Short mmCIF file of C-alpha atoms and ligand atoms in Angstrom, two decimals:
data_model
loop_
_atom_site.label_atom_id
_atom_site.label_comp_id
_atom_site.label_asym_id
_atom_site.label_seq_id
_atom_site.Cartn_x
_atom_site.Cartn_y
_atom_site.Cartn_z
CA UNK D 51 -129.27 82.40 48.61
CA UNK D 52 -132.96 81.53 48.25
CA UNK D 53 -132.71 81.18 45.08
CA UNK D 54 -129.30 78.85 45.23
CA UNK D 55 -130.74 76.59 47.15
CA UNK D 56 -134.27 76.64 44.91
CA UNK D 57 -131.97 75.83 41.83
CA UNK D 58 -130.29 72.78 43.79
CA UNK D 59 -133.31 71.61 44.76
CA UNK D 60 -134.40 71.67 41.30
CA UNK D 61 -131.19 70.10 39.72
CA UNK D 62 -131.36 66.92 42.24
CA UNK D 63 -134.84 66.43 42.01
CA UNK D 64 -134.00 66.35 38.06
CA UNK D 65 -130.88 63.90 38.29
CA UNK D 66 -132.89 61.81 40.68
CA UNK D 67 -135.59 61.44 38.35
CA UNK D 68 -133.00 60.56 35.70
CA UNK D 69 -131.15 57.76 37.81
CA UNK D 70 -134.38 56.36 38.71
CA UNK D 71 -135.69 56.21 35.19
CA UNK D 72 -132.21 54.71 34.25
CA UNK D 73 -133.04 52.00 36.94
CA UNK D 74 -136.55 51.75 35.63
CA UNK D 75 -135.18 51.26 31.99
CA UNK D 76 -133.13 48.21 30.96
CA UNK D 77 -131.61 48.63 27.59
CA UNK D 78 -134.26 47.87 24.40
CA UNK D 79 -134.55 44.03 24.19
CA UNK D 80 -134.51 43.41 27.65
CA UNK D 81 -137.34 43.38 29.81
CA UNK D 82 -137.97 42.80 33.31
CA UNK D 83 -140.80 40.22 34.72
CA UNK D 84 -141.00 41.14 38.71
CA UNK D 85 -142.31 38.61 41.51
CA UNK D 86 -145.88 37.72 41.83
CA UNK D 87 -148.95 35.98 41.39
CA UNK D 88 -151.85 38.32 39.89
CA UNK D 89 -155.99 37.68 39.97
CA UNK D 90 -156.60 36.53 36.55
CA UNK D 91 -159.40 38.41 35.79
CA UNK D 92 -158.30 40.92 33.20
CA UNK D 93 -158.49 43.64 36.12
CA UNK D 94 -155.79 45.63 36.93
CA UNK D 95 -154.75 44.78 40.11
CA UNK D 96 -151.63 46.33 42.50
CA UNK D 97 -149.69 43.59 41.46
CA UNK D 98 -149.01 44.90 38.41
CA UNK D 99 -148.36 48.75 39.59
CA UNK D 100 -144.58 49.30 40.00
CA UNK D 101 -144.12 46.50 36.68
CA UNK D 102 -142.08 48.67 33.93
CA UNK D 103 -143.95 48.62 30.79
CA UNK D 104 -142.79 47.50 27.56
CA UNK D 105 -144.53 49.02 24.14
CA UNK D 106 -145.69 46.81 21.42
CA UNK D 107 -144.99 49.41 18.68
CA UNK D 108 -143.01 48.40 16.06
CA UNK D 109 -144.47 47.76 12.38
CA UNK D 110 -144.10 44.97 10.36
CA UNK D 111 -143.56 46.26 6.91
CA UNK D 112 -144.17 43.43 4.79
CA UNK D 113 -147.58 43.03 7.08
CA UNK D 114 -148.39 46.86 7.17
CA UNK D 115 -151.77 47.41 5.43
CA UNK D 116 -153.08 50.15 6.76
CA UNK D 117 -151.33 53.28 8.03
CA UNK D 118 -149.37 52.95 11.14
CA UNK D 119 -151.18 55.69 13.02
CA UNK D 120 -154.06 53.25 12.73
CA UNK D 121 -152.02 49.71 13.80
CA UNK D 122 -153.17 48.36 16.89
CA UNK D 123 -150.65 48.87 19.97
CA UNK D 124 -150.26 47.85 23.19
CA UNK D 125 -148.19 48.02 26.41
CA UNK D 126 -147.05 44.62 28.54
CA UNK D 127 -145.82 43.91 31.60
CA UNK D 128 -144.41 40.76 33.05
CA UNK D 129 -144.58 39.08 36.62
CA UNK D 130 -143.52 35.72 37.36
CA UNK D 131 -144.03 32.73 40.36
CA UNK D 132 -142.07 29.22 40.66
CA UNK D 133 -144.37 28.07 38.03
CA UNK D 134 -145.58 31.13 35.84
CA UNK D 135 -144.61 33.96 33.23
CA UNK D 136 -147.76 36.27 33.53
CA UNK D 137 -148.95 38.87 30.92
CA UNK D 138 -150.64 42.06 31.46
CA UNK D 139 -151.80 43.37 27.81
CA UNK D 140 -153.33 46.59 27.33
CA UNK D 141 -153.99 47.09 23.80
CA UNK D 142 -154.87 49.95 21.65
CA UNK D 143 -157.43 48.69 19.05
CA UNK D 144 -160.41 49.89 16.73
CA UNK D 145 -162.69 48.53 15.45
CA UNK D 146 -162.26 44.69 16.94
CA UNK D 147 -162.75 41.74 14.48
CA UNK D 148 -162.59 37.95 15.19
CA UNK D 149 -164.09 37.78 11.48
CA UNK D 150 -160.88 35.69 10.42
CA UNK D 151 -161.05 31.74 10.45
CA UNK D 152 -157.11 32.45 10.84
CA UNK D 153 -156.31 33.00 14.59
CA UNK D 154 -153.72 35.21 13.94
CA UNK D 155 -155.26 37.02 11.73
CA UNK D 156 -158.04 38.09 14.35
CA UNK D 157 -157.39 40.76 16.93
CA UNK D 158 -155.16 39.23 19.20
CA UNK D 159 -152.06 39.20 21.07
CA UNK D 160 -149.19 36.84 20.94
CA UNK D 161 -146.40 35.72 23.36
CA UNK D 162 -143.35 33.64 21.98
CA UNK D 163 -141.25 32.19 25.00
CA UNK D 164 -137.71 30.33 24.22
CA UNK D 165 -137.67 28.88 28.39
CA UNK D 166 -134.03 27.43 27.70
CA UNK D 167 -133.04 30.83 25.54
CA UNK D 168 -131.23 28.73 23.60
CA UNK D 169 -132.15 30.75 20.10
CA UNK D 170 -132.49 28.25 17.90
CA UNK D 171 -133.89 28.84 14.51
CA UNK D 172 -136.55 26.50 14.90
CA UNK D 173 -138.64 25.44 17.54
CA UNK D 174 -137.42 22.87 20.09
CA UNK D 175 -139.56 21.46 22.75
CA UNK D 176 -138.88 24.45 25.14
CA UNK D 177 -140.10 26.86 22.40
CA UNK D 178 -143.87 28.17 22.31
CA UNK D 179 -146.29 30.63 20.88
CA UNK D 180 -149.37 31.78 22.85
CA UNK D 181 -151.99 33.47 21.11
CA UNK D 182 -155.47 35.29 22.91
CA UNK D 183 -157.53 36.89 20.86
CA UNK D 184 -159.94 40.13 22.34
CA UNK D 185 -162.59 37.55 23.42
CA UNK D 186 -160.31 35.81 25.64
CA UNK D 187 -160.04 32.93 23.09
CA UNK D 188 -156.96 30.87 23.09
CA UNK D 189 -154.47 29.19 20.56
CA UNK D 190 -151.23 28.90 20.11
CA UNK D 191 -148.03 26.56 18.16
CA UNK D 192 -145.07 25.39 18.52
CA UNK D 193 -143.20 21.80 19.64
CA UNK D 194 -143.05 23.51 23.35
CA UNK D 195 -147.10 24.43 22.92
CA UNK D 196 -149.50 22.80 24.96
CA UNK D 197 -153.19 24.14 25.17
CA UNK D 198 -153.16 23.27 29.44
CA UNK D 199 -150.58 25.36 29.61
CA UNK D 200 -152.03 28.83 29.15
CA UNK D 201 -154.60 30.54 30.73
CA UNK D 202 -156.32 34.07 30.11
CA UNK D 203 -159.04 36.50 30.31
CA UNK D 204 -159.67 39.36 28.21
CA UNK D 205 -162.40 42.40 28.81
CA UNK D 206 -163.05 45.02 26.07
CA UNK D 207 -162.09 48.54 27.33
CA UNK D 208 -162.92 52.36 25.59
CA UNK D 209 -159.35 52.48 23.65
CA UNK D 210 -159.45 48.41 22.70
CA UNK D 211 -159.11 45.93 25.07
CA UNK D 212 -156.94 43.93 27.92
CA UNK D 213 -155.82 40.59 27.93
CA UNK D 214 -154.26 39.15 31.15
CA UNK D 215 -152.57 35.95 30.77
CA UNK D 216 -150.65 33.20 32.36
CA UNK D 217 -148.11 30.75 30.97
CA UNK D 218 -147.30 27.46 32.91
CA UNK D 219 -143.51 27.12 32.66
CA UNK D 220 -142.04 23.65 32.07
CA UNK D 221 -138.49 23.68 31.09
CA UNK D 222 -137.25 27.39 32.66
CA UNK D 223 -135.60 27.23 36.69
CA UNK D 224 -138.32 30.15 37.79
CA UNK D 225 -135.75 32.37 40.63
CA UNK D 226 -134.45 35.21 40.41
CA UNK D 227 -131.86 35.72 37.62
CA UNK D 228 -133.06 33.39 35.31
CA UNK D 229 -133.39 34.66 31.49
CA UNK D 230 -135.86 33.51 28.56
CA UNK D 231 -136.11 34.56 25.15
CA UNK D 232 -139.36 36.72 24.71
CA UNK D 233 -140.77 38.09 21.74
CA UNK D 234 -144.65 39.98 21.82
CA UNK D 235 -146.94 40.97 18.51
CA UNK D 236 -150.50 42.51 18.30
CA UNK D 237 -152.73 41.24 15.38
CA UNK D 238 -154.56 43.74 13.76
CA UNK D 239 -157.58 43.37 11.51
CA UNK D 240 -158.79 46.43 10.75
CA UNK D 241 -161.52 45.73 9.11
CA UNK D 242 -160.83 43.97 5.80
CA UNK D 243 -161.47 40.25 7.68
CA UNK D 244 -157.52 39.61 6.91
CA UNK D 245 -154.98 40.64 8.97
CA UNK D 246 -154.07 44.53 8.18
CA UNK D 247 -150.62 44.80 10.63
CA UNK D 248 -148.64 43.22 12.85
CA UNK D 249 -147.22 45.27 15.77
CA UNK D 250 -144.03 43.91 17.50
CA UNK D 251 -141.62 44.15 20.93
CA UNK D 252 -138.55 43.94 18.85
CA UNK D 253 -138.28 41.94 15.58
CA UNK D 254 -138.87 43.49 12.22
CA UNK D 255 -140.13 40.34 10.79
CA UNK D 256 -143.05 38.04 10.48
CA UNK D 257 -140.98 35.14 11.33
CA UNK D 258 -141.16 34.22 15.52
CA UNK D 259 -143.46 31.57 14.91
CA UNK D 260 -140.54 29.54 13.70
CA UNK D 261 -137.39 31.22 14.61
CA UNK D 262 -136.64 31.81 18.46
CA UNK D 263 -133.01 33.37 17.52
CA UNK D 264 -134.02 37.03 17.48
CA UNK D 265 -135.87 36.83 20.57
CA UNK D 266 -135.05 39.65 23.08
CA UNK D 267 -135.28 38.45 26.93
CA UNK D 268 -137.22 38.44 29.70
CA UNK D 269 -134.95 38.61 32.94
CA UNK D 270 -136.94 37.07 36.34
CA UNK D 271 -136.11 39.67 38.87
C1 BGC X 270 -147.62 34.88 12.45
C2 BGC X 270 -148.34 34.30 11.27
C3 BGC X 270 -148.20 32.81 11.34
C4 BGC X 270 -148.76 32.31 12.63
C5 BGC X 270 -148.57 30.84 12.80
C6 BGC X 270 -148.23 34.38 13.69
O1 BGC X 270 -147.49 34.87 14.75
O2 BGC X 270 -147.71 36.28 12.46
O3 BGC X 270 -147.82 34.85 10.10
O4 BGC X 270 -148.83 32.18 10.27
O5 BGC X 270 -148.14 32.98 13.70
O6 BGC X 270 -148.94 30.46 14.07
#
């Protein structure tokens, strides 16, 4: 009977776990930004603890110079306020280079944000690309792009480094419900001074700088 009851136990505690990972995991493509307003200060703070993670894993072929074992990674996760999309990187990296006069071909991270989701193949004046290298130094593109409109700080960690950022929204209703195209990418140089692989969210291509229609999306929850 002991035992009966032991191997319940065991089987609900299993399909629990299961239902709550089900609720912790949208499908690929979609990923959630929860409510609130970190310290930007590249620190991990509670804000960010019960934020699902998204992983920055996928190769760009064309872009793949090195081995993929060696392409910087890194893990996101989103919160948002009436007037903000924030970013919490955590990136896998070694050895970090800003040896590049191209900004994306330095170590760096990159956000591409479609606020109307509209997926047009070029970029419209709600379309931007927000770039923050290792040291915390900003760029960016785009018709949407406007330097005031990002802020960030980056500290250098053991495994690579964080970058914690915040993007002013301008043209996206920020409540709960509303949807924005999304699309993330580590730059990786290696070593060489060039860029040696891109790591993306979703896209298998090097083309998000100019093409919002194969975002995924970010849903405000
Ligand atoms: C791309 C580069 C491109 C740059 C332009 C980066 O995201 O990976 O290939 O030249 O954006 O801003």
């Amino acid at each position: 009977m002991t035992r009966i009851l032991h191997a319940c136990l065991v089987i609900s505690i299993v399909t629990n776990a299961w239902a709550n990972d089900q609720q912790a995991k949208p499908p690929k493509g979609i990923a959630i930004a929860k409510q609130g307003t970190p310290d930007l200060d590249g620190k991990i703070d509670d804000h960010w603890k019960a934020c699902p993670k998204y992983a920055v894993t996928q190769p760009i072929a064309e872009s793949l110079k090195i081995e993929q074992k060696d392409m910087a990674t890194a893990t996101v996760q989103l919160l948002w306020d009436d007037k903000h999309l924030y970013a919490l990187w955590i990136v896998k990296d070694s050895p970090l280079s800003a040896e590049s006069s191209d900004d994306w071909a330095q170590d760096s991270v990159e956000l591409f944000l479609d606020q109307h989701q509209d997926k047009s193949v070029t970029y419209e004046s709600d379309d931007a690309q927000y770039r923050v290298n290792f040291q915390g130094k900003i760029s960016g593109q785009g018709t949407g792009y406007d330097e005031a409109d990002i802020k960030a700080a980056a500290i250098k960690t053991k495994q690579g480094y964080i970058v914690e950022m915040a993007i002013r929204t301008h043209a996206a209703d920020m409540k709960p419900g509303t949807t924005m195209g999304l699309e993330l990418q580590v730059n990786d140089d290696h070593g060489s001074g060039q860029r040696d692989a891109i790591a993306k969210w979703l896209h298998t291509e090097d083309d998000s700088w100019q093409d919002t229609s194969k975002f995924g999306t970010v849903q405000l929850k």
